[in-house]
Every structure is written in C-alpha cells, then in structure tokens.
mmCIF file of C-alpha atoms in Angstrom:
data_model
loop_
_atom_site.group_PDB
_atom_site.id
_atom_site.type_symbol
_atom_site.label_atom_id
_atom_site.label_comp_id
_atom_site.label_asym_id
_atom_site.label_seq_id
_atom_site.Cartn_x
_atom_site.Cartn_y
_atom_site.Cartn_z
ATOM 1 C CA MET J 859 2.479 -26.507 -12.471
ATOM 2 C CA LEU J 860 4.010 -24.706 -10.368
ATOM 3 C CA ALA J 861 4.050 -20.487 -10.883
ATOM 4 C CA LEU J 862 6.460 -17.664 -9.724
ATOM 5 C CA LEU J 863 4.295 -14.836 -8.099
ATOM 6 C CA LYS J 864 5.849 -11.800 -6.928
ATOM 7 C CA GLN J 865 4.156 -9.238 -4.349
ATOM 8 C CA ILE J 866 3.087 -6.149 -4.980
ATOM 9 C CA HIS J 867 0.524 -4.559 -2.078
ATOM 10 C CA GLY J 868 -0.029 -6.820 0.585
ATOM 11 C CA GLU J 869 -2.273 -9.653 -0.057
ATOM 12 C CA TRP J 870 -2.009 -9.632 -4.213
ATOM 13 C CA PHE J 871 0.719 -10.520 -6.386
ATOM 14 C CA THR J 872 1.498 -11.135 -10.303
ATOM 15 C CA GLY J 873 2.032 -14.015 -12.061
ATOM 16 C CA THR J 874 3.048 -15.353 -15.319
ATOM 17 C CA ASP J 875 0.578 -18.751 -16.496
ATOM 18 C CA TYR J 876 3.110 -20.902 -18.305
ATOM 19 C CA PRO J 877 3.329 -22.373 -21.004
ATOM 20 C CA GLY J 878 1.339 -19.534 -22.073
ATOM 21 C CA ASN J 879 3.682 -16.451 -20.314
ATOM 22 C CA LEU J 880 0.020 -14.800 -19.434
ATOM 23 C CA PRO J 881 0.299 -12.550 -17.056
ATOM 24 C CA TYR J 882 -2.364 -12.300 -14.456
ATOM 25 C CA LEU J 883 -3.325 -11.106 -10.714
ATOM 26 C CA TYR J 884 -3.463 -13.623 -7.124
ATOM 27 C CA ASN J 885 -5.574 -13.066 -3.928
ATOM 28 C CA ALA J 886 -3.560 -14.508 -1.161
ATOM 29 C CA LYS J 887 -7.188 -14.326 0.554
ATOM 30 C CA THR J 888 -8.525 -16.318 -0.922
ATOM 31 C CA GLY J 889 -5.902 -18.197 -2.349
ATOM 32 C CA LYS J 890 -7.588 -17.973 -6.084
ATOM 33 C CA ILE J 891 -6.091 -16.362 -9.441
ATOM 34 C CA THR J 892 -8.333 -13.234 -10.171
ATOM 35 C CA LYS J 893 -8.046 -11.950 -12.978
ATOM 36 C CA LYS J 894 -6.390 -13.440 -15.984
ATOM 37 C CA PHE J 895 -5.502 -10.743 -19.482
ATOM 38 C CA PRO J 896 -5.388 -12.692 -23.466
ATOM 39 C CA ASP J 897 -2.578 -12.230 -25.264
ATOM 40 C CA ALA J 898 -4.350 -9.903 -26.818
ATOM 41 C CA ASP J 899 -3.733 -7.253 -24.106
ATOM 42 C CA HIS J 900 0.645 -7.136 -24.963
ATOM 43 C CA PRO J 901 2.586 -5.350 -24.179
ATOM 44 C CA PHE J 902 1.311 -5.885 -19.808
ATOM 45 C CA TYR J 903 3.702 -3.854 -17.738
ATOM 46 C CA LEU J 904 3.120 -4.445 -14.310
ATOM 47 C CA ALA J 905 3.932 -1.883 -12.428
ATOM 48 C CA GLU J 906 6.959 -2.257 -9.311
ATOM 49 C CA ARG J 907 5.406 -2.117 -5.843
ATOM 50 C CA THR J 908 4.292 1.494 -5.720
ATOM 51 C CA THR J 909 0.269 0.012 -5.694
ATOM 52 C CA LYS J 910 -2.286 2.200 -3.186
ATOM 53 C CA THR J 911 -5.031 0.251 -2.168
ATOM 54 C CA PHE J 912 -8.848 2.381 -3.251
ATOM 55 C CA ASP J 913 -12.095 2.209 -1.297
ATOM 56 C CA PRO J 914 -14.289 1.103 -3.612
ATOM 57 C CA TYR J 915 -16.729 4.038 -3.345
ATOM 58 C CA TYR J 916 -15.011 6.858 -3.264
ATOM 59 C CA LEU J 917 -12.836 7.282 -5.387
ATOM 60 C CA PRO J 918 -9.945 10.172 -7.132
ATOM 61 C CA TYR J 919 -10.735 11.753 -9.993
ATOM 62 C CA GLY J 920 -7.916 13.918 -12.349
ATOM 63 C CA GLU J 921 -8.394 16.988 -14.334
ATOM 64 C CA MET J 922 -6.376 20.441 -16.065
ATOM 65 C CA VAL J 923 -7.332 23.575 -13.439
ATOM 66 C CA LYS J 924 -6.611 26.441 -14.099
ATOM 67 C CA ASP J 925 -4.985 29.263 -11.666
ATOM 68 C CA ALA J 926 -5.536 33.281 -11.157
ATOM 69 C CA LYS J 927 -2.389 33.686 -13.981
ATOM 70 C CA GLY J 928 -4.337 31.662 -16.598
ATOM 71 C CA ASN J 929 -2.225 28.107 -15.817
ATOM 72 C CA GLU J 930 -3.014 24.507 -16.217
ATOM 73 C CA TYR J 931 -2.074 22.267 -13.850
ATOM 74 C CA TYR J 932 -3.644 18.450 -12.773
ATOM 75 C CA LYS J 933 -5.044 18.340 -9.936
ATOM 76 C CA MET J 934 -6.905 15.372 -8.587
ATOM 77 C CA GLY J 935 -10.636 15.354 -6.420
ATOM 78 C CA MET J 936 -13.219 13.278 -4.912
ATOM 79 C CA ARG J 937 -16.532 11.622 -6.732
ATOM 80 C CA THR J 938 -18.188 8.443 -5.633
ATOM 81 C CA ILE J 939 -17.318 5.214 -7.835
ATOM 82 C CA HIS J 940 -20.460 6.178 -10.169
ATOM 83 C CA GLY J 941 -19.751 10.125 -11.282
ATOM 84 C CA LYS J 942 -21.500 11.953 -7.888
ATOM 85 C CA ILE J 943 -18.676 14.467 -7.475
ATOM 86 C CA LEU J 944 -18.282 15.645 -3.900
ATOM 87 C CA SER J 945 -14.790 17.214 -3.999
ATOM 88 C CA LYS J 946 -13.510 19.939 -6.753
ATOM 89 C CA PRO J 947 -9.598 18.995 -8.032
ATOM 90 C CA PHE J 948 -7.250 20.028 -4.808
ATOM 91 C CA PHE J 949 -4.154 17.740 -4.476
ATOM 92 C CA ASP J 950 -1.275 16.781 -6.252
ATOM 93 C CA GLU J 951 -1.527 13.109 -5.409
ATOM 94 C CA TYR J 952 -3.287 10.193 -3.755
ATOM 95 C CA PHE J 953 -1.797 7.085 -2.534
ATOM 96 C CA GLY J 954 -5.010 5.105 -0.783
ATOM 97 C CA TYR J 955 -7.390 5.014 2.069
ATOM 98 C CA GLY J 956 -7.799 3.672 5.504
ATOM 99 C CA GLU J 957 -10.534 3.996 8.174
ATOM 100 C CA GLY J 958 -12.501 6.621 5.873
ATOM 101 C CA TRP J 959 -9.735 8.805 5.822
ATOM 102 C CA HIS J 960 -7.765 8.523 1.878
ATOM 103 C CA ARG J 961 -4.143 10.606 2.235
ATOM 104 C CA VAL J 962 -3.223 12.652 -0.620
ATOM 105 C CA LYS J 963 -0.010 15.390 -0.611
ATOM 106 C CA ILE J 964 -0.918 18.659 -1.501
ATOM 107 C CA ASN J 965 1.790 21.363 -2.346
ATOM 108 C CA GLY J 966 4.374 18.564 -1.353
ATOM 109 C CA GLN J 967 2.953 17.781 2.378
ATOM 110 C CA THR J 968 1.098 15.207 3.211
ATOM 111 C CA HIS J 969 -2.913 15.608 4.441
ATOM 112 C CA PHE J 970 -5.264 13.254 5.338
ATOM 113 C CA ILE J 971 -8.790 13.580 4.500
ATOM 114 C CA SER J 972 -12.192 12.742 4.105
ATOM 115 C CA ASN J 973 -14.486 10.967 1.252
ATOM 116 C CA GLU J 974 -15.631 14.539 0.628
ATOM 117 C CA GLY J 975 -12.471 16.102 0.400
ATOM 118 C CA LYS J 976 -12.339 18.001 4.139
ATOM 119 C CA ILE J 977 -8.884 18.191 5.455
ATOM 120 C CA MET J 978 -8.768 16.004 8.447
ATOM 121 C CA LEU J 979 -5.041 16.396 9.275
ATOM 122 C CA LYS J 980 -1.786 17.601 8.235
ATOM 123 C CA PRO J 981 0.722 15.778 9.777
ATOM 124 C CA SER J 982 3.828 17.602 10.366
ATOM 125 C CA ARG J 983 6.752 18.338 7.716
ATOM 126 C CA ASN J 984 9.640 17.028 10.497
ATOM 127 C CA TYR J 985 8.162 13.611 9.814
ATOM 128 C CA LYS J 986 7.105 11.058 7.182
ATOM 129 C CA VAL J 987 3.674 9.571 6.845
ATOM 130 C CA GLU J 988 4.677 5.851 5.336
ATOM 131 C CA SER J 989 0.741 4.586 5.818
ATOM 132 C CA ASN J 990 -2.545 4.997 6.207
ATOM 133 C CA MET J 991 -4.632 5.112 9.021
ATOM 134 C CA HIS J 992 -5.086 1.896 10.621
ATOM 135 C CA SER J 993 -6.861 1.418 14.127
ATOM 136 C CA GLY J 994 -6.271 4.617 14.565
ATOM 137 C CA ALA J 995 -3.570 5.394 13.933
ATOM 138 C CA PHE J 996 -0.303 6.110 11.297
ATOM 139 C CA ILE J 997 2.962 5.262 10.747
ATOM 140 C CA VAL J 998 5.791 7.879 10.634
ATOM 141 C CA SER J 999 9.319 7.692 9.697
ATOM 142 C CA GLY J 1000 11.660 10.761 11.334
ATOM 143 C CA LYS J 1001 15.446 11.322 12.140
ATOM 144 C CA LEU J 1002 17.960 11.386 14.826
ATOM 145 C CA GLY J 1003 21.230 12.336 13.701
ATOM 146 C CA ASN J 1004 21.934 9.713 11.110
ATOM 147 C CA GLU J 1005 19.060 7.312 13.256
ATOM 148 C CA GLU J 1006 16.107 6.052 11.253
ATOM 149 C CA PHE J 1007 13.136 5.437 13.282
ATOM 150 C CA TYR J 1008 9.264 5.274 13.572
ATOM 151 C CA VAL J 1009 6.549 5.721 15.745
ATOM 152 C CA LEU J 1010 3.091 6.155 15.480
ATOM 153 C CA MET J 1011 0.575 9.270 15.358
ATOM 154 C CA ASN J 1012 -2.689 8.933 16.572
ATOM 155 C CA LYS J 1013 -6.028 10.999 14.483
ATOM 156 C CA LYS J 1014 -5.012 14.217 16.653
ATOM 157 C CA GLY J 1015 -1.304 14.332 15.155
ATOM 158 C CA LEU J 1016 -0.311 13.646 18.547
ATOM 159 C CA ILE J 1017 2.193 10.633 18.576
ATOM 160 C CA VAL J 1018 1.239 7.665 20.737
ATOM 161 C CA SER J 1019 4.462 5.137 20.342
ATOM 162 C CA LYS J 1020 8.346 4.973 21.394
ATOM 163 C CA LYS J 1021 10.930 4.930 18.439
ATOM 164 C CA TYR J 1022 11.695 2.388 16.016
ATOM 165 C CA ALA J 1023 13.300 1.129 14.113
ATOM 166 C CA PHE J 1024 10.360 -0.105 11.582
ATOM 167 C CA ILE J 1025 6.494 -0.501 12.048
ATOM 168 C CA HIS J 1026 4.353 -1.658 10.066
ATOM 169 C CA PRO J 1027 0.569 -3.043 9.738
ATOM 170 C CA THR J 1028 -0.808 -6.379 9.935
ATOM 171 C CA SER J 1029 -4.133 -8.438 8.938
ATOM 172 C CA ASP J 1030 -5.907 -8.182 12.751
ATOM 173 C CA GLY J 1031 -5.343 -4.481 13.540
ATOM 174 C CA HIS J 1032 -2.126 -5.100 15.328
ATOM 175 C CA PHE J 1033 1.412 -3.040 13.568
ATOM 176 C CA LEU J 1034 4.333 -5.280 14.053
ATOM 177 C CA ALA J 1035 6.660 -3.458 15.380
ATOM 178 C CA VAL J 1036 11.028 -3.842 14.602
ATOM 179 C CA THR J 1037 13.119 -3.031 17.734
ATOM 180 C CA LYS J 1038 16.733 -3.240 16.749
ATOM 181 C CA THR J 1039 19.218 -4.563 20.001
ATOM 182 C CA ASN J 1040 22.756 -5.126 18.975
ATOM 183 C CA LYS J 1041 23.433 -5.595 15.415
ATOM 184 C CA GLN J 1042 19.682 -7.914 15.805
ATOM 185 C CA TYR J 1043 16.378 -6.779 14.564
ATOM 186 C CA THR J 1044 13.795 -7.478 17.182
ATOM 187 C CA PHE J 1045 10.040 -8.020 15.858
ATOM 188 C CA THR J 1046 7.203 -7.830 18.122
ATOM 189 C CA LYS J 1047 3.020 -7.509 17.751
ATOM 190 C CA ILE J 1048 1.416 -4.038 19.320
ATOM 191 C CA ASN J 1049 -1.778 -2.310 19.530
ATOM 192 C CA ALA J 1050 -2.096 1.540 18.855
ATOM 193 C CA ALA J 1051 -1.491 1.995 22.169
ATOM 194 C CA ASP J 1052 2.269 1.076 21.257
ATOM 195 C CA LYS J 1053 0.988 -1.952 24.159
ATOM 196 C CA VAL J 1054 2.454 -5.599 23.605
ATOM 197 C CA VAL J 1055 -0.076 -7.801 22.372
ATOM 198 C CA SER J 1056 1.646 -11.116 21.046
ATOM 199 C CA PRO J 1057 4.656 -12.970 23.367
ATOM 200 C CA GLN J 1058 5.588 -14.020 20.506
ATOM 201 C CA GLN J 1059 9.248 -12.542 19.061
ATOM 202 C CA TYR J 1060 11.414 -12.658 15.841
ATOM 203 C CA VAL J 1061 14.868 -12.019 15.950
ATOM 204 C CA LEU J 1062 16.334 -10.764 12.683
ATOM 205 C CA ASN J 1063 20.590 -11.931 12.574
ATOM 206 C CA LYS J 1064 21.300 -9.968 9.544
ATOM 207 C CA PRO J 1065 21.074 -5.975 9.951
ATOM 208 C CA GLU J 1066 21.288 -5.223 6.324
ATOM 209 C CA GLN J 1067 17.341 -6.721 5.529
ATOM 210 C CA ILE J 1068 15.862 -4.190 7.564
ATOM 211 C CA LYS J 1069 16.242 -2.110 4.389
ATOM 212 C CA GLU J 1070 14.516 -4.759 2.449
ATOM 213 C CA LEU J 1071 11.693 -5.330 5.230
ATOM 214 C CA LYS J 1072 11.039 -1.476 5.290
ATOM 215 C CA GLN J 1073 10.851 -1.020 0.850
ATOM 216 C CA THR J 1074 8.103 -3.923 0.948
ATOM 217 C CA GLY J 1075 6.730 -5.304 4.285
ATOM 218 C CA GLN J 1076 8.389 -8.728 3.681
ATOM 219 C CA LEU J 1077 9.512 -10.046 6.363
ATOM 220 C CA PHE J 1078 12.101 -13.817 6.414
ATOM 221 C CA HIS J 1079 12.812 -13.389 2.441
ATOM 222 C CA THR J 1080 14.880 -10.385 1.025
ATOM 223 C CA ASP J 1081 14.764 -11.803 -2.898
ATOM 224 C CA THR J 1082 10.194 -10.869 -3.797
ATOM 225 C CA GLN J 1083 9.866 -13.812 -5.408
ATOM 226 C CA VAL J 1084 7.734 -17.288 -4.301
ATOM 227 C CA ILE J 1085 6.804 -20.483 -5.103
ATOM 228 C CA ALA J 1086 3.291 -21.944 -5.132
ATOM 229 C CA ASN J 1087 1.145 -24.241 -6.714
ATOM 230 C CA THR J 1088 -1.800 -22.491 -8.179
ATOM 231 C CA ALA J 1089 -2.800 -25.136 -10.023
ATOM 232 C CA ASN J 1090 -4.157 -27.337 -7.171
ATOM 233 C CA ASN J 1091 -5.500 -24.651 -6.293
ATOM 234 C CA GLN J 1092 -3.395 -24.738 -3.094
ATOM 235 C CA SER J 1093 -3.640 -21.568 -0.177
ATOM 236 C CA PHE J 1094 -0.710 -19.460 -0.963
ATOM 237 C CA ASN J 1095 2.127 -20.274 2.239
ATOM 238 C CA PHE J 1096 3.340 -16.850 3.605
ATOM 239 C CA PRO J 1097 6.265 -17.349 4.863
ATOM 240 C CA HIS J 1098 5.458 -14.792 8.166
ATOM 241 C CA GLN J 1099 1.402 -14.778 9.082
ATOM 242 C CA LEU J 1100 1.976 -11.834 10.602
ATOM 243 C CA LEU J 1101 2.633 -8.827 7.406
ATOM 244 C CA ILE J 1102 -0.932 -9.953 6.200
ATOM 245 C CA THR J 1103 -2.444 -6.388 5.292
ATOM 246 C CA PRO J 1104 -6.190 -5.317 5.631
ATOM 247 C CA THR J 1105 -8.539 -7.532 4.496
ATOM 248 C CA ASN J 1106 -11.401 -6.585 1.717
ATOM 249 C CA GLU J 1107 -8.157 -4.342 0.140
ATOM 250 C CA THR J 1108 -8.437 -2.907 -3.595
ATOM 251 C CA VAL J 1109 -5.393 -3.783 -5.079
ATOM 252 C CA ALA J 1110 -4.334 -1.070 -7.901
ATOM 253 C CA ILE J 1111 -2.041 -1.901 -10.964
ATOM 254 C CA GLU J 1112 -0.048 0.010 -13.731
ATOM 255 C CA TYR J 1113 0.036 -1.334 -17.148
ATOM 256 C CA THR J 1114 0.260 -0.618 -20.822
ATOM 257 C CA ILE J 1115 -2.497 -1.635 -23.852
ATOM 258 C CA SER J 1116 -1.423 -1.073 -26.812
ATOM 259 C CA GLY J 1117 0.707 2.100 -25.808
ATOM 260 C CA THR J 1118 -1.676 3.284 -23.663
ATOM 261 C CA LYS J 1119 -0.561 3.531 -19.876
ATOM 262 C CA LYS J 1120 -2.988 3.153 -17.362
ATOM 263 C CA ILE J 1121 -3.843 2.497 -13.500
ATOM 264 C CA GLY J 1122 -6.349 0.137 -12.830
ATOM 265 C CA VAL J 1123 -8.673 -0.771 -9.376
ATOM 266 C CA TYR J 1124 -9.743 -4.338 -8.813
ATOM 267 C CA THR J 1125 -11.337 -6.174 -6.101
ATOM 268 C CA HIS J 1126 -11.501 -9.609 -4.660
ATOM 269 C CA ASP J 1127 -12.954 -11.057 -7.671
ATOM 270 C CA GLY J 1128 -11.178 -9.725 -9.933
ATOM 271 C CA LYS J 1129 -13.825 -7.730 -11.506
ATOM 272 C CA LEU J 1130 -12.555 -3.589 -12.620
ATOM 273 C CA ILE J 1131 -13.639 -0.892 -11.062
ATOM 274 C CA TYR J 1132 -11.827 2.432 -11.431
ATOM 275 C CA GLU J 1133 -9.434 3.304 -14.619
ATOM 276 C CA GLU J 1134 -7.788 5.642 -15.686
ATOM 277 C CA ILE J 1135 -5.603 6.961 -18.794
ATOM 278 C CA ILE J 1136 -1.765 7.959 -17.003
ATOM 279 C CA LYS J 1137 -0.436 11.001 -18.456
#
C-alpha cells in the first residue's frame, strides 16, 4: 500500500491511512508510524510547515498577565514537564530550542533564553534569526541591497562565517551552505567555524527552486509530496541525506478536535508530552 507523506519538520512527516483516510504522524528516523488519529477525532487539520521543536523536559506555558495600567496580555514563561514554574510569563512567542537555549520573541525581537528564563543572547536587529542553536552557532539572514544572504553567528552574537545564499543545519552537527555562482547554486557541507567538512558538492541548476529550499529546507524535490511504502515497513528514502535534522527532536503540530484548536508535542514513539489550547 502506498501512502502520500508530507514533511512538516525535519524527520517528521504526516500521512493519510488509506482506505480509511485517517491521518497519522510518521517519523523518518525510526521509519515507523508513531501516532494514528482515530475517526472520532475528525476533523483533524495538520499545520503548515511552521512547526517547532520542544525540549522534552523544559516547556513554555502561557497565561494572561496585566501591566501597570491593568491591560491584559497573553505572555509565556518556562516550566518543567512536571509543572514546576521556572520563570513567570515574559515573552510573546516560542520558536523552539537547541543545546539548552530556547528561541523566543520579546517585544518583536528574537532572544535566546535558558531553561530558567534567563536571557542569554539578544541578537542584533540588523539580522533575522533563522534557526535554533546548533553546534554552538545559529543561522541569521540579512540583506545587502536587494540581495538576501545568510551567515552563522556564535553564542556571543559574533558572525563566524562568510555570506551564503542559504544555510541549513544537518543531522551530524554541521551545516549545508549554498553558494550562488553564475545562475547556479552549489551546495557544500561546512562546520560551525565555516570550514568545509565534505568534499562532495551538489549543484542546483534551477535558480527558482532556491525559494522553495529556503521555505522548506528540502533539496531536489520541491513539491513537498513524497511516496513511501509504509505497509512493508520500509525505511523512508530521503532524496538527500544532508537535510535530516538533529536526532531526538520532538515535533509540535496544530490540530482541531471537536472544534477546539490545540498544539500538541510528540516524541519519537508518538507519546503526547505537552498540549495546550490555542487562543
């Protein structure tokens, strides 16, 4: 039986179980369906590729808080999986974590905070933060004239790489760096110090596909639809192994059950570890 899979984040995909048309989560690291959603939970709407990874033990929580004038705002703070409050709500959005640092937004600007809510780094407003912490560095983008570029920045907020057309983290702690040359895009694997770690290069001959790569992190297939034989439990055949993101990641998906919109965080084995109603 063939199933149509759609990548939502890193090693996580969604699929539909035919002929029942029941949605499920598929984990490419294990090559298994980790969570099926019963017919009673329909309608079930999976989010677009704006999913976030969550630390399995340190999670955000939200509540309404009042300012000095009595105005109410929805803010988020940090807590443990067991419910112990680590910080009172003070940030506005949560974008995932990496290496103990959580990426959040405070008053419109990205910050990195610790598990306890301490601000560890406030990157310059001149750059847009594009990733969580990865091997001691993270990806930011900027513009030089009309040309967009990507660079690596370290935990001190210093730029540690040259400018690239695109950068994406890889599963082995490195980065896929894309260089534009004469209407072509050349892909090279680099480390956090901007040193080439793989002599093998790949060339993308269709410049228009770089837009899709920036949006999805996928390479050489731009339609986001992938065929896999799940009935025979075959492992997922990625078109390019460099783009499998770090292992042991959780996945956060949005869904609607009985008219209530929620976000749920799942582990590799499909266990729900966090869920909240989206207001």
